[in-house]
Coordinates of C-alpha atoms (C1' of nucleotides) in Angstrom, one line a residue:
Chain U
X1 CA -15.5 8.7 -9.3
X2 CA -14.3 9.0 -12.9
X3 CA -12.4 6.0 -14.3
X4 CA -8.9 6.4 -13.1
X5 CA -6.0 6.0 -15.5
X6 CA -2.9 5.6 -13.5
X7 CA 0.5 5.5 -15.1
X8 CA 3.4 4.0 -13.3
X9 CA 7.1 3.4 -14.1
X10 CA 7.7 -0.3 -14.6
X11 CA 11.3 -1.3 -13.9
X12 CA 10.9 -4.4 -16.2
X13 CA 10.2 -2.2 -19.3
X14 CA 11.9 0.9 -17.9
X15 CA 8.9 2.9 -19.1
X16 CA 5.7 4.5 -17.7
X17 CA 2.8 2.2 -18.4
X18 CA -0.9 2.5 -17.8
X19 CA -1.9 0.3 -14.9
X20 CA -4.3 -2.4 -15.9
X21 CA -5.1 -4.9 -13.2
X22 CA -5.2 -8.6 -14.2
X23 CA -8.7 -8.7 -12.6
X24 CA -10.5 -5.4 -13.2
X25 CA -10.9 -3.3 -10.1
X26 CA -8.6 -5.5 -8.0
X27 CA -4.9 -5.3 -7.4
X28 CA -2.4 -7.6 -5.6
X29 CA 0.5 -5.7 -4.2
X30 CA 3.6 -7.3 -2.6
X31 CA 6.3 -5.2 -1.0
X32 CA 9.5 -6.7 0.3
X33 CA 9.4 -6.1 4.0
X34 CA 12.2 -5.9 6.5
X35 CA 14.7 -8.5 7.5
X36 CA 14.2 -8.3 11.2
X37 CA 17.7 -8.4 12.6
X38 CA 17.8 -4.8 13.8
X39 CA 15.7 -1.6 14.0
X40 CA 14.6 -0.1 10.7
X41 CA 16.5 3.0 9.5
X42 CA 15.1 6.1 7.8
X43 CA 16.0 4.7 4.4
X44 CA 13.8 1.7 5.0
X45 CA 11.2 4.2 6.3
X46 CA 11.3 6.1 3.1
X47 CA 10.7 3.0 1.0
X48 CA 7.8 1.8 3.2
X49 CA 6.3 5.3 3.2
X50 CA 6.4 5.5 -0.6
X51 CA 4.6 2.2 -1.0
X52 CA 2.2 3.2 1.8
X53 CA 1.2 6.2 -0.3
X54 CA 1.0 4.0 -3.4
X55 CA -1.4 1.6 -1.7
X56 CA -3.5 4.5 -0.2
X57 CA -3.8 6.2 -3.6
X58 CA -4.7 3.0 -5.4
X59 CA -7.5 2.5 -2.9
X60 CA -8.5 6.2 -3.2
X61 CA -8.9 5.6 -6.9
X62 CA -11.3 2.8 -6.2
X63 CA -9.1 -0.3 -6.6
X64 CA -9.6 -3.1 -4.2
X65 CA -6.1 -3.7 -3.1
X66 CA -4.7 -6.7 -1.3
X67 CA -1.5 -5.4 0.3
X68 CA 1.1 -8.0 1.4
X69 CA 4.4 -7.0 3.1
X70 CA 6.5 -9.8 4.6
X71 CA 8.9 -10.2 7.5
X72 CA 12.0 -12.1 6.7
X73 CA 12.6 -13.7 10.1
X74 CA 14.9 -16.5 9.0
X75 CA 18.2 -15.3 7.6
X76 CA 22.0 -15.3 7.9
X77 CA 22.0 -11.8 9.3
X78 CA 19.6 -12.7 12.0
X79 CA 21.6 -15.7 13.0
X80 CA 24.7 -13.6 13.1
X81 CA 23.0 -10.9 15.2
X82 CA 21.7 -13.5 17.6
X83 CA 25.1 -15.0 18.1
X84 CA 26.3 -11.6 19.1
X85 CA 23.6 -10.9 21.6
X86 CA 23.4 -14.5 22.9
X87 CA 19.7 -14.7 22.0
X88 CA 17.9 -17.5 20.1
X89 CA 17.6 -16.3 16.5
X90 CA 13.8 -16.8 16.6
X91 CA 13.5 -14.7 19.7
X92 CA 15.7 -11.9 18.3
X93 CA 13.6 -11.9 15.1
X94 CA 10.4 -11.8 17.1
X95 CA 11.7 -8.9 19.1
X96 CA 12.5 -6.9 16.0
X97 CA 9.1 -7.7 14.4
X98 CA 7.5 -6.0 17.4
X99 CA 9.9 -3.1 17.1
X100 CA 9.1 -2.7 13.5
X101 CA 5.3 -2.7 14.3
X102 CA 5.8 0.1 16.8
X103 CA 7.9 2.1 14.3
X104 CA 5.4 1.5 11.5
X105 CA 2.5 2.7 13.7
X106 CA 4.5 5.8 14.7
X107 CA 5.0 6.7 11.1
X108 CA 1.3 6.2 10.3
X109 CA 2.0 3.3 7.9
X110 CA -1.0 1.3 7.0
X111 CA -1.1 -2.2 8.4
X112 CA -0.8 -4.5 5.3
X113 CA -3.6 -7.0 4.8
X114 CA -1.2 -9.8 5.3
X115 CA 2.2 -9.7 7.0
X116 CA 3.6 -13.2 6.5
X117 CA 6.7 -14.5 8.2
X118 CA 9.2 -17.0 6.7
X119 CA 9.0 -19.2 9.8
X120 CA 5.3 -19.8 9.3
X121 CA 5.7 -20.8 5.6
X122 CA 8.2 -23.6 5.5
X123 CA 5.7 -26.0 3.9
X124 CA 5.1 -23.5 1.0
X125 CA 8.8 -22.9 0.6
X126 CA 9.7 -26.5 0.6
X127 CA 6.9 -27.1 -1.9
X128 CA 8.2 -24.5 -4.4
X129 CA 11.8 -25.8 -4.0
X130 CA 10.6 -29.3 -4.7
X131 CA 8.9 -28.1 -7.9
X132 CA 12.0 -26.5 -9.1
X133 CA 14.1 -29.6 -8.4
X134 CA 11.5 -31.7 -10.3
X135 CA 11.7 -29.4 -13.3
X136 CA 15.4 -29.6 -13.4
X137 CA 15.9 -25.9 -12.5
X138 CA 17.4 -26.7 -9.1
X139 CA 19.7 -29.4 -7.7
X140 CA 20.6 -30.8 -4.4
X141 CA 24.2 -30.8 -3.3
X142 CA 25.3 -32.2 0.1
X143 CA 22.1 -31.0 1.8
X144 CA 22.0 -27.6 0.1
X145 CA 19.7 -26.9 -2.8
X146 CA 20.7 -24.4 -5.5
X147 CA 18.9 -22.8 -8.4
X148 CA 20.7 -23.5 -11.6
X149 CA 20.8 -20.1 -13.4
X150 CA 22.2 -21.7 -16.5
X151 CA 19.0 -23.7 -17.0
X152 CA 16.9 -20.5 -16.8
X153 CA 17.5 -18.5 -20.0
X154 CA 15.5 -15.5 -19.0
X155 CA 17.7 -14.8 -15.9
X156 CA 18.6 -11.2 -15.4
X157 CA 15.8 -9.8 -17.5
X158 CA 14.8 -7.3 -14.8
X159 CA 18.3 -5.9 -14.1
X160 CA 19.2 -6.2 -17.8
X161 CA 22.6 -7.8 -17.2
X162 CA 24.3 -10.4 -19.2
X163 CA 25.5 -13.5 -17.5
X164 CA 29.1 -13.1 -18.7
X165 CA 29.4 -9.8 -16.9
X166 CA 27.9 -11.2 -13.8
X167 CA 30.3 -14.1 -13.7
X168 CA 33.2 -11.7 -13.6
X169 CA 32.2 -10.4 -10.1
X170 CA 30.9 -13.7 -8.7
X171 CA 32.5 -15.7 -6.1
X172 CA 31.8 -18.8 -4.2
X173 CA 31.6 -18.5 -0.4
X174 CA 33.6 -21.1 1.5
X175 CA 31.5 -24.1 2.4
X176 CA 29.1 -23.6 -0.6
X177 CA 28.4 -26.5 -2.8
X178 CA 27.4 -24.7 -6.0
X179 CA 28.0 -26.3 -9.4
X180 CA 28.4 -22.8 -10.9
X181 CA 29.2 -19.5 -9.3
X182 CA 26.0 -17.7 -10.3
X183 CA 23.7 -20.3 -8.8
X184 CA 22.1 -19.2 -5.6
X185 CA 20.9 -21.1 -2.6
X186 CA 17.2 -22.1 -2.2
X187 CA 17.9 -24.3 0.8
X188 CA 20.8 -24.4 3.2
X189 CA 21.8 -27.5 5.1
X190 CA 21.6 -27.0 8.9
X191 CA 24.7 -26.1 10.8
X192 CA 24.9 -26.4 14.6
X193 CA 23.2 -23.6 16.5
X194 CA 21.0 -22.5 13.6
X195 CA 17.3 -22.8 13.3
X196 CA 16.5 -25.8 11.1
X197 CA 13.4 -27.6 9.7
X198 CA 13.0 -31.0 8.2
X199 CA 12.9 -31.2 4.4
X200 CA 13.3 -33.8 1.6
X201 CA 17.0 -32.7 1.5
X202 CA 17.6 -33.1 5.2
X203 CA 17.5 -30.6 8.0
X204 CA 18.1 -27.0 7.0
X205 CA 16.6 -23.6 6.3
X206 CA 15.5 -21.5 3.3
X207 CA 17.8 -19.3 1.4
X208 CA 17.2 -15.6 1.2
X209 CA 15.0 -15.1 -1.9
X210 CA 12.7 -18.1 -1.9
X211 CA 10.4 -16.8 0.9
X212 CA 9.0 -14.0 -1.2
X213 CA 8.3 -16.4 -4.1
X214 CA 6.5 -18.8 -1.8
X215 CA 4.5 -16.2 0.3
X216 CA 3.5 -14.0 -2.6
X217 CA 2.1 -17.0 -4.4
X218 CA 0.2 -18.1 -1.3
X219 CA -1.5 -14.8 -0.7
X220 CA -1.7 -13.2 -4.1
X221 CA -1.4 -16.1 -6.5
X222 CA 1.3 -17.1 -8.9
X223 CA 0.7 -13.9 -11.0
X224 CA -0.1 -10.7 -9.2
X225 CA 0.0 -7.0 -10.2
X226 CA 2.6 -4.9 -8.4
X227 CA 5.9 -5.9 -6.7
X228 CA 7.8 -3.2 -4.9
X229 CA 10.9 -2.6 -3.0
X230 CA 14.1 -0.6 -2.8
X231 CA 16.3 0.0 -5.8
X232 CA 19.0 -2.3 -4.4
X233 CA 16.6 -5.2 -4.4
X234 CA 16.5 -5.3 -8.2
X235 CA 19.6 -7.4 -8.2
X236 CA 19.9 -10.0 -7.0
X237 CA 16.8 -10.3 -4.8
X238 CA 14.0 -9.6 -7.3
X239 CA 15.9 -11.2 -10.2
X240 CA 16.1 -14.4 -8.2
X241 CA 12.4 -14.2 -7.2
X242 CA 11.5 -14.0 -10.8
X243 CA 13.7 -17.0 -11.7
X244 CA 12.2 -19.1 -8.9
X245 CA 8.6 -18.1 -9.3
X246 CA 8.4 -18.1 -13.1
X247 CA 10.6 -21.2 -13.2
X248 CA 8.2 -23.0 -10.9
X249 CA 4.9 -21.7 -12.3
X250 CA 5.7 -21.1 -15.9
X251 CA 3.6 -17.9 -15.6
X252 CA 4.4 -14.2 -15.3
X253 CA 5.3 -13.4 -11.7
X254 CA 4.7 -9.7 -11.1
X255 CA 3.1 -7.7 -13.9
X256 CA 4.6 -4.4 -12.7
X257 CA 7.8 -3.7 -10.8
X258 CA 8.2 -0.5 -8.8
X259 CA 11.5 0.5 -7.1
X260 CA 12.0 3.3 -4.7
X261 CA 15.2 5.4 -4.8
X262 CA 17.7 5.7 -2.0
X263 CA 17.8 8.0 0.9
X264 CA 21.2 9.6 1.1
X265 CA 22.9 11.0 4.2
X266 CA 25.1 13.9 3.3
X267 CA 25.3 12.8 -0.3
X268 CA 26.4 9.2 0.5
X269 CA 24.2 6.2 0.5
X270 CA 23.2 5.2 4.0
X271 CA 24.2 1.6 4.7
X272 CA 25.1 -0.5 7.6
X273 CA 28.6 -1.2 6.2
X274 CA 29.3 2.6 6.1
X275 CA 28.1 3.0 9.6
X276 CA 26.1 6.1 8.8
X277 CA 22.7 4.6 9.7
X278 CA 20.0 6.7 11.4
X279 CA 17.3 4.6 13.0
X280 CA 13.7 5.6 12.4
X281 CA 12.9 5.6 16.1
X282 CA 15.8 7.9 16.8
X283 CA 14.8 10.3 14.0
X284 CA 11.3 10.4 15.4
X285 CA 12.5 11.8 18.7
X286 CA 13.6 14.9 16.8
X287 CA 11.0 15.3 14.1
X288 CA 7.3 14.9 14.0
X289 CA 6.2 11.7 12.2
X290 CA 3.9 13.6 9.8
X291 CA 6.6 16.1 9.1
X292 CA 8.9 13.2 8.2
X293 CA 6.3 11.8 5.9
X294 CA 5.9 15.3 4.3
X295 CA 9.6 15.4 3.9
X296 CA 9.6 12.0 2.1
X297 CA 6.8 12.8 -0.3
X298 CA 8.4 16.1 -1.2
X299 CA 10.7 14.2 -3.5
X300 CA 9.5 11.8 -6.2
X301 CA 9.8 8.2 -5.0
X302 CA 12.2 7.2 -7.7
X303 CA 14.6 10.1 -7.1
X304 CA 17.4 10.1 -4.5
X305 CA 16.5 12.0 -1.4
X306 CA 19.0 13.7 0.8
X307 CA 18.3 13.5 4.5
X308 CA 19.2 16.9 5.9
X309 CA 18.3 18.8 9.0
X310 CA 17.3 21.9 6.9
X311 CA 14.8 19.8 4.9
X312 CA 13.3 18.3 8.0
X313 CA 13.0 21.7 9.7
X314 CA 11.3 23.1 6.6
X315 CA 8.9 20.2 6.6
X316 CA 8.0 20.7 10.2
X317 CA 7.4 24.4 9.7
X318 CA 5.2 23.7 6.7
X319 CA 3.2 21.2 8.8
X320 CA 2.6 23.9 11.3
X321 CA 1.3 26.1 8.6
X322 CA -1.1 23.4 7.5
X323 CA -2.3 22.6 10.9
X324 CA -2.7 26.3 11.9
X325 CA -4.9 26.7 8.8
X326 CA -7.0 23.7 9.6
X327 CA -7.5 24.8 13.1
X328 CA -8.7 28.2 11.9
X329 CA -11.0 26.6 9.4
X330 CA -12.4 24.1 11.8
X331 CA -13.1 26.8 14.3
X332 CA -15.0 28.7 11.7
X333 CA -17.1 26.0 10.0
X334 CA -16.9 22.7 11.8
X335 CA -20.3 21.2 12.5
X336 CA -22.2 24.2 11.1
X337 CA -24.9 24.3 8.5
X338 CA -24.5 26.9 5.9
X339 CA -27.5 25.7 3.8
X340 CA -27.4 24.9 0.2
X341 CA -26.2 27.1 -2.6
X342 CA -23.3 27.9 -4.9
X343 CA -19.7 27.7 -3.8
X344 CA -17.2 30.4 -4.4
X345 CA -14.8 30.0 -7.3
X346 CA -13.6 26.6 -8.4
X347 CA -13.0 25.0 -5.0
X348 CA -12.3 21.5 -6.3
X349 CA -9.7 22.4 -8.9
X350 CA -6.9 21.8 -6.5
X351 CA -8.0 18.3 -5.7
X352 CA -8.4 17.6 -9.4
X353 CA -4.8 18.8 -9.9
X354 CA -3.7 16.7 -7.0
X355 CA -5.2 13.7 -8.6
X356 CA -3.7 14.2 -12.0
X357 CA -0.3 14.6 -10.4
X358 CA -0.8 11.4 -8.5
X359 CA -2.1 9.6 -11.5
X360 CA 1.3 10.3 -13.2
X361 CA 3.5 7.7 -11.5
X362 CA 2.5 8.8 -8.0
X363 CA 4.1 12.2 -8.4
X364 CA 3.7 13.3 -4.8
X365 CA 6.1 16.2 -5.2
X366 CA 4.0 17.6 -8.0
X367 CA 0.8 16.9 -5.9
X368 CA 2.1 19.1 -3.1
X369 CA 2.0 22.0 -5.4
X370 CA -1.8 21.5 -5.7
X371 CA -2.0 21.2 -1.9
X372 CA -0.4 24.6 -1.5
X373 CA -3.2 26.1 -3.6
X374 CA -5.8 24.4 -1.5
X375 CA -4.5 25.8 1.7
X376 CA -3.9 29.2 0.4
X377 CA -7.5 29.3 -0.7
X378 CA -8.7 28.2 2.7
X379 CA -6.7 31.0 4.4
X380 CA -7.9 33.6 1.9
X381 CA -11.5 32.6 2.6
X382 CA -11.0 32.6 6.4
X383 CA -9.0 35.8 6.7
X384 CA -9.9 37.9 3.7
X385 CA -13.1 36.6 2.2
X386 CA -13.4 38.0 -1.4
X387 CA -17.2 37.7 -1.1
X388 CA -19.7 39.1 1.4
X389 CA -22.0 36.1 1.5
X390 CA -20.9 34.4 4.7
X391 CA -23.0 31.3 4.0
X392 CA -21.3 30.9 0.7
X393 CA -17.9 31.3 2.3
X394 CA -18.8 28.8 4.9
X395 CA -20.0 26.2 2.4
X396 CA -16.9 26.7 0.3
X397 CA -14.6 26.3 3.3
X398 CA -16.5 23.1 4.2
X399 CA -16.0 21.8 0.7
X400 CA -12.3 22.6 0.8
X401 CA -11.9 21.0 4.2
X402 CA -13.5 17.8 2.7
X403 CA -10.9 17.9 -0.1
X404 CA -8.1 18.2 2.5
X405 CA -9.5 15.1 4.2
X406 CA -9.3 13.2 0.9
X407 CA -5.7 14.3 0.4
X408 CA -5.0 13.5 4.0
X409 CA -6.1 9.9 3.5
X410 CA -3.8 9.5 0.5
X411 CA -0.6 11.0 2.0
X412 CA -1.2 10.0 5.6
X413 CA -0.9 13.6 6.8
X414 CA -3.2 15.8 8.9
X415 CA -4.5 12.8 10.7
X416 CA -4.4 14.5 14.0
X417 CA -6.7 17.1 15.5
X418 CA -5.1 20.4 14.6
X419 CA -5.2 21.9 18.1
X420 CA -3.6 18.7 19.5
X421 CA -0.9 18.5 16.9
X422 CA 0.0 22.1 17.5
X423 CA 0.1 21.7 21.2
X424 CA 2.2 18.6 21.0
X425 CA 4.7 20.3 18.8
X426 CA 4.9 23.2 21.2
X427 CA 5.4 20.9 24.1
X428 CA 8.2 19.2 22.4
X429 CA 9.9 22.5 21.5
X430 CA 9.4 23.7 25.1
X431 CA 11.2 20.7 26.4
X432 CA 14.0 20.9 23.9
X433 CA 14.6 24.6 24.6
X434 CA 14.0 24.4 28.3
X435 CA 11.3 27.0 28.4
X436 CA 9.6 27.8 31.6
X437 CA 5.9 27.6 30.7
X438 CA 4.6 29.1 34.0
X439 CA 6.9 32.1 33.5
X440 CA 5.7 32.5 29.9
X441 CA 2.1 32.5 31.0
X442 CA 2.7 35.0 33.8
X443 CA 4.5 37.3 31.5
X444 CA 1.7 37.1 29.0
X445 CA -0.8 38.0 31.7
X446 CA 1.3 40.9 32.8
X447 CA 1.6 42.1 29.2
X448 CA -2.2 41.9 28.7
X449 CA -2.8 43.9 31.9
X450 CA -0.3 46.5 30.6
X451 CA -2.0 46.6 27.3
X452 CA -5.4 47.0 28.9
X453 CA -4.1 50.0 30.7
X454 CA -2.8 51.3 27.3
X455 CA 0.7 51.0 28.7
X456 CA 2.1 49.8 25.3
X457 CA 5.7 50.6 26.2
X458 CA 5.5 48.0 29.0
X459 CA 3.6 45.6 26.8
X460 CA 6.3 45.8 24.1
X461 CA 9.0 45.4 26.7
X462 CA 7.4 42.2 27.9
X463 CA 7.0 41.0 24.3
X464 CA 10.8 41.5 23.9
X465 CA 11.5 39.6 27.1
X466 CA 9.4 36.7 25.8
X467 CA 11.2 36.8 22.5
X468 CA 14.4 36.5 24.4
X469 CA 13.1 33.3 25.8
X470 CA 12.3 32.0 22.3
X471 CA 8.6 32.6 22.6
X472 CA 6.5 34.4 20.1
X473 CA 3.1 35.8 21.0
X474 CA 0.1 36.2 18.8
X475 CA -2.8 38.4 19.7
X476 CA -5.8 36.7 18.1
X477 CA -9.6 37.4 18.2
X478 CA -9.8 34.5 20.7
X479 CA -7.1 36.0 23.0
X480 CA -3.3 35.8 23.2
X481 CA -1.7 32.6 22.2
X482 CA 2.0 31.7 22.1
X483 CA 4.4 29.4 20.3
X484 CA 8.0 28.6 20.3
X485 CA 9.8 30.7 17.7
X486 CA 11.6 28.8 15.0
X487 CA 15.4 28.7 15.5
Chain K
rG1 C1' 35.3 -3.2 -16.7
rG2 C1' 29.6 -4.1 -17.4
rC3 C1' 24.6 -2.0 -16.4
rG4 C1' 21.9 2.3 -14.9
rC5 C1' 20.5 7.1 -12.7
rC6 C1' 21.0 12.3 -11.9
rA7 C1' 22.5 17.8 -13.1
rU8 C1' 16.4 23.2 -13.1
rA9 C1' 16.8 30.2 -8.8
rG10 C1' 20.6 31.5 -2.7
rC11 C1' 18.6 26.4 -0.8
rC12 C1' 14.8 22.2 -1.5
rA13 C1' 12.0 20.5 -5.7
rA14 C1' 8.0 19.4 -10.0
rG15 C1' 8.1 19.6 -15.1
rU16 C1' 10.4 14.7 -20.7
rG17 C1' 8.6 18.7 -27.5
rG18 C1' 4.7 24.2 -27.2
rU19 C1' 7.3 28.8 -24.3
rA20 C1' 9.8 27.3 -16.5
rA21 C1' 4.5 24.2 -10.5
rG22 C1' 5.2 24.5 -5.4
rG23 C1' 8.0 25.3 -0.8
rC24 C1' 12.0 27.8 2.1
rA25 C1' 14.8 32.3 2.2
rA26 C1' 14.7 37.6 0.6
rA27 C1' 12.2 42.5 -0.6
rG28 C1' 7.7 45.6 -0.8
rG29 C1' 2.4 46.0 0.6
rU30 C1' -2.5 44.9 3.3
rC31 C1' -3.9 44.0 8.3
rU32 C1' -2.2 45.3 13.5
rG33 C1' -1.6 50.2 19.3
rC34 C1' 3.2 47.5 17.9
rA35 C1' 3.9 42.6 16.4
rA36 C1' 2.9 37.6 14.8
rA37 C1' 0.0 34.8 11.7
rA38 C1' -2.6 35.1 7.1
rC39 C1' -3.1 37.2 2.2
rC40 C1' -1.2 40.1 -2.2
rU41 C1' 3.1 41.6 -5.2
rU42 C1' 8.3 40.9 -6.7
rC43 C1' 12.1 37.1 -7.2
rA44 C1' 15.3 31.6 -13.3
rU45 C1' 14.3 35.5 -21.0
rU46 C1' 16.2 30.5 -18.6
rC47 C1' 17.0 24.8 -17.1
rC48 C1' 25.9 22.0 -16.3
rC49 C1' 28.8 22.8 -21.3
rC50 C1' 29.3 22.1 -26.8
rG51 C1' 27.1 20.6 -31.2
rG52 C1' 22.6 18.5 -33.9
rU53 C1' 17.2 17.4 -35.1
rU54 C1' 12.6 20.6 -35.2
rC55 C1' 8.4 25.9 -36.9
rG56 C1' 9.5 25.2 -31.7
rA57 C1' 14.0 21.7 -26.9
rA58 C1' 14.9 22.2 -19.8
rU59 C1' 12.5 18.2 -22.5
rC60 C1' 14.8 14.3 -28.4
rC61 C1' 19.9 12.8 -30.5
rG62 C1' 25.5 12.9 -30.4
rG63 C1' 29.8 14.4 -27.6
rG64 C1' 31.9 16.4 -23.1
rU65 C1' 32.1 17.8 -17.7
rG66 C1' 30.5 16.9 -12.7
rG67 C1' 27.8 13.8 -8.9
rC68 C1' 25.6 9.0 -7.6
rG69 C1' 23.9 3.9 -7.6
rC70 C1' 23.9 -1.5 -8.8
rC71 C1' 27.2 -5.6 -10.2
rU72 C1' 28.9 -8.4 -2.6
rC73 C1' 24.6 -8.0 2.6
rC74 C1' 21.5 -3.8 1.7
rA75 C1' 15.0 -0.4 1.4

RNA sequence: GGCGCCAUAGCCAAGUGGUAAGGCAAAGGUCUGCAAAACCUUCAUUCCCCGGUUCGAAUCCGGGUGGCGCCUCCA
């Protein structure tokens, strides 16, 4: 493979930059994972899918990627949720880690190389806090430990804010022991009924941001290549991570910062406080997982994406087109030997275009344009071959099919057997619409008998009857097949 | 108030200096007993508005208008 030159937008510099790993050929990637106090929603799903594609593409381009995505399983929100359900916080967190794993699998997300949990890394967290205290960047106050923002001049370099503006909106929660409002907690003294661990500052638990500093350093080193997350993590989460990590190590923390745009619901940000949250697992009862992924990658990862039924329906219809094409092509050329010889046209130009779009800041939306060309060409060669040489057509189709496999690995699409995907989709539609399959099949049989007897009037009447049931029939070379008509 | 993003066809959506990708919808055609699918053709002289820079702007600059986000838990 030619030396890849990938450009990506770095939030730190607010510019597209050429990706140059610290160690040639290798990349350390850390993505902020879920705080496991509830089920993930489709906004989370969009972010995780975006970084899933980023990691897949980096590997496709030949980088050896170490992908780390954490679980934050010790947190205020978890404690609060546990008090509401009557569970132990640790048990509740464990339950939602499992739920997340199920959801991630359903969405065809890659398993990260490391998925560390806060509760397994107290030693590392206490270590980094100790280092910050020793350096005078943090202070203990009645069992809490706070980071002293005033002692860290580079604070807010990622979000480009100035401290005076930040102070205006700052407030101190009751019970906090901060010296200054902007300071943030590294360690919180234990309160009754909360998970707690021993530390040099007494029993307590880590603050929100410190776990990412501790765990990324453990698995990727004090300096690593790419740190990702949702746009809303820029401030304060990532800002605080930088302050903690660079404060402790004296080295650059993450070399590139990537942030994914929001998913909106009817034009408004989806958030728990607005109550307009759609859980991923609920969405997946209505839409095919790959169609949802296709919907996500149809918009550039940094742009806002509006979650709308029309868009999902379009995505699913498009997936059907892709899978129908693949089924046809596989039937034609799978496992066959067409010998050696020239291919028709420039079969690989679509893949090349796909790659150049992806090289430009993971422009999946642009890359889908290339994908359209690839599928159109497969259909043309299958249905209306522009050349007579069947072996040449076969070889070219096989080459195109290989290119689809490459794209498939990058986008996490077309991972199913085409026939199975199509059948599963039909089954789901049949259930939703309450279609009587036995009746459909008997009507189709009756129609074929009528057609055989050249009684086309009766055949057409039966077609209309099926249409009334929401069923479309297709007479193919292999016989009559049917599908549920789009609504 | 501070910081930042966005505005491209009926709808979705790429494109950030060289003459508007792609998808959906729509219309016509090929194919078909009729269909469907598939393929082909058509579909923005123009990119929210007004100025400016330039040989050249959707792209850069200034000013508007309209939408959104962060600054508080958030992917």
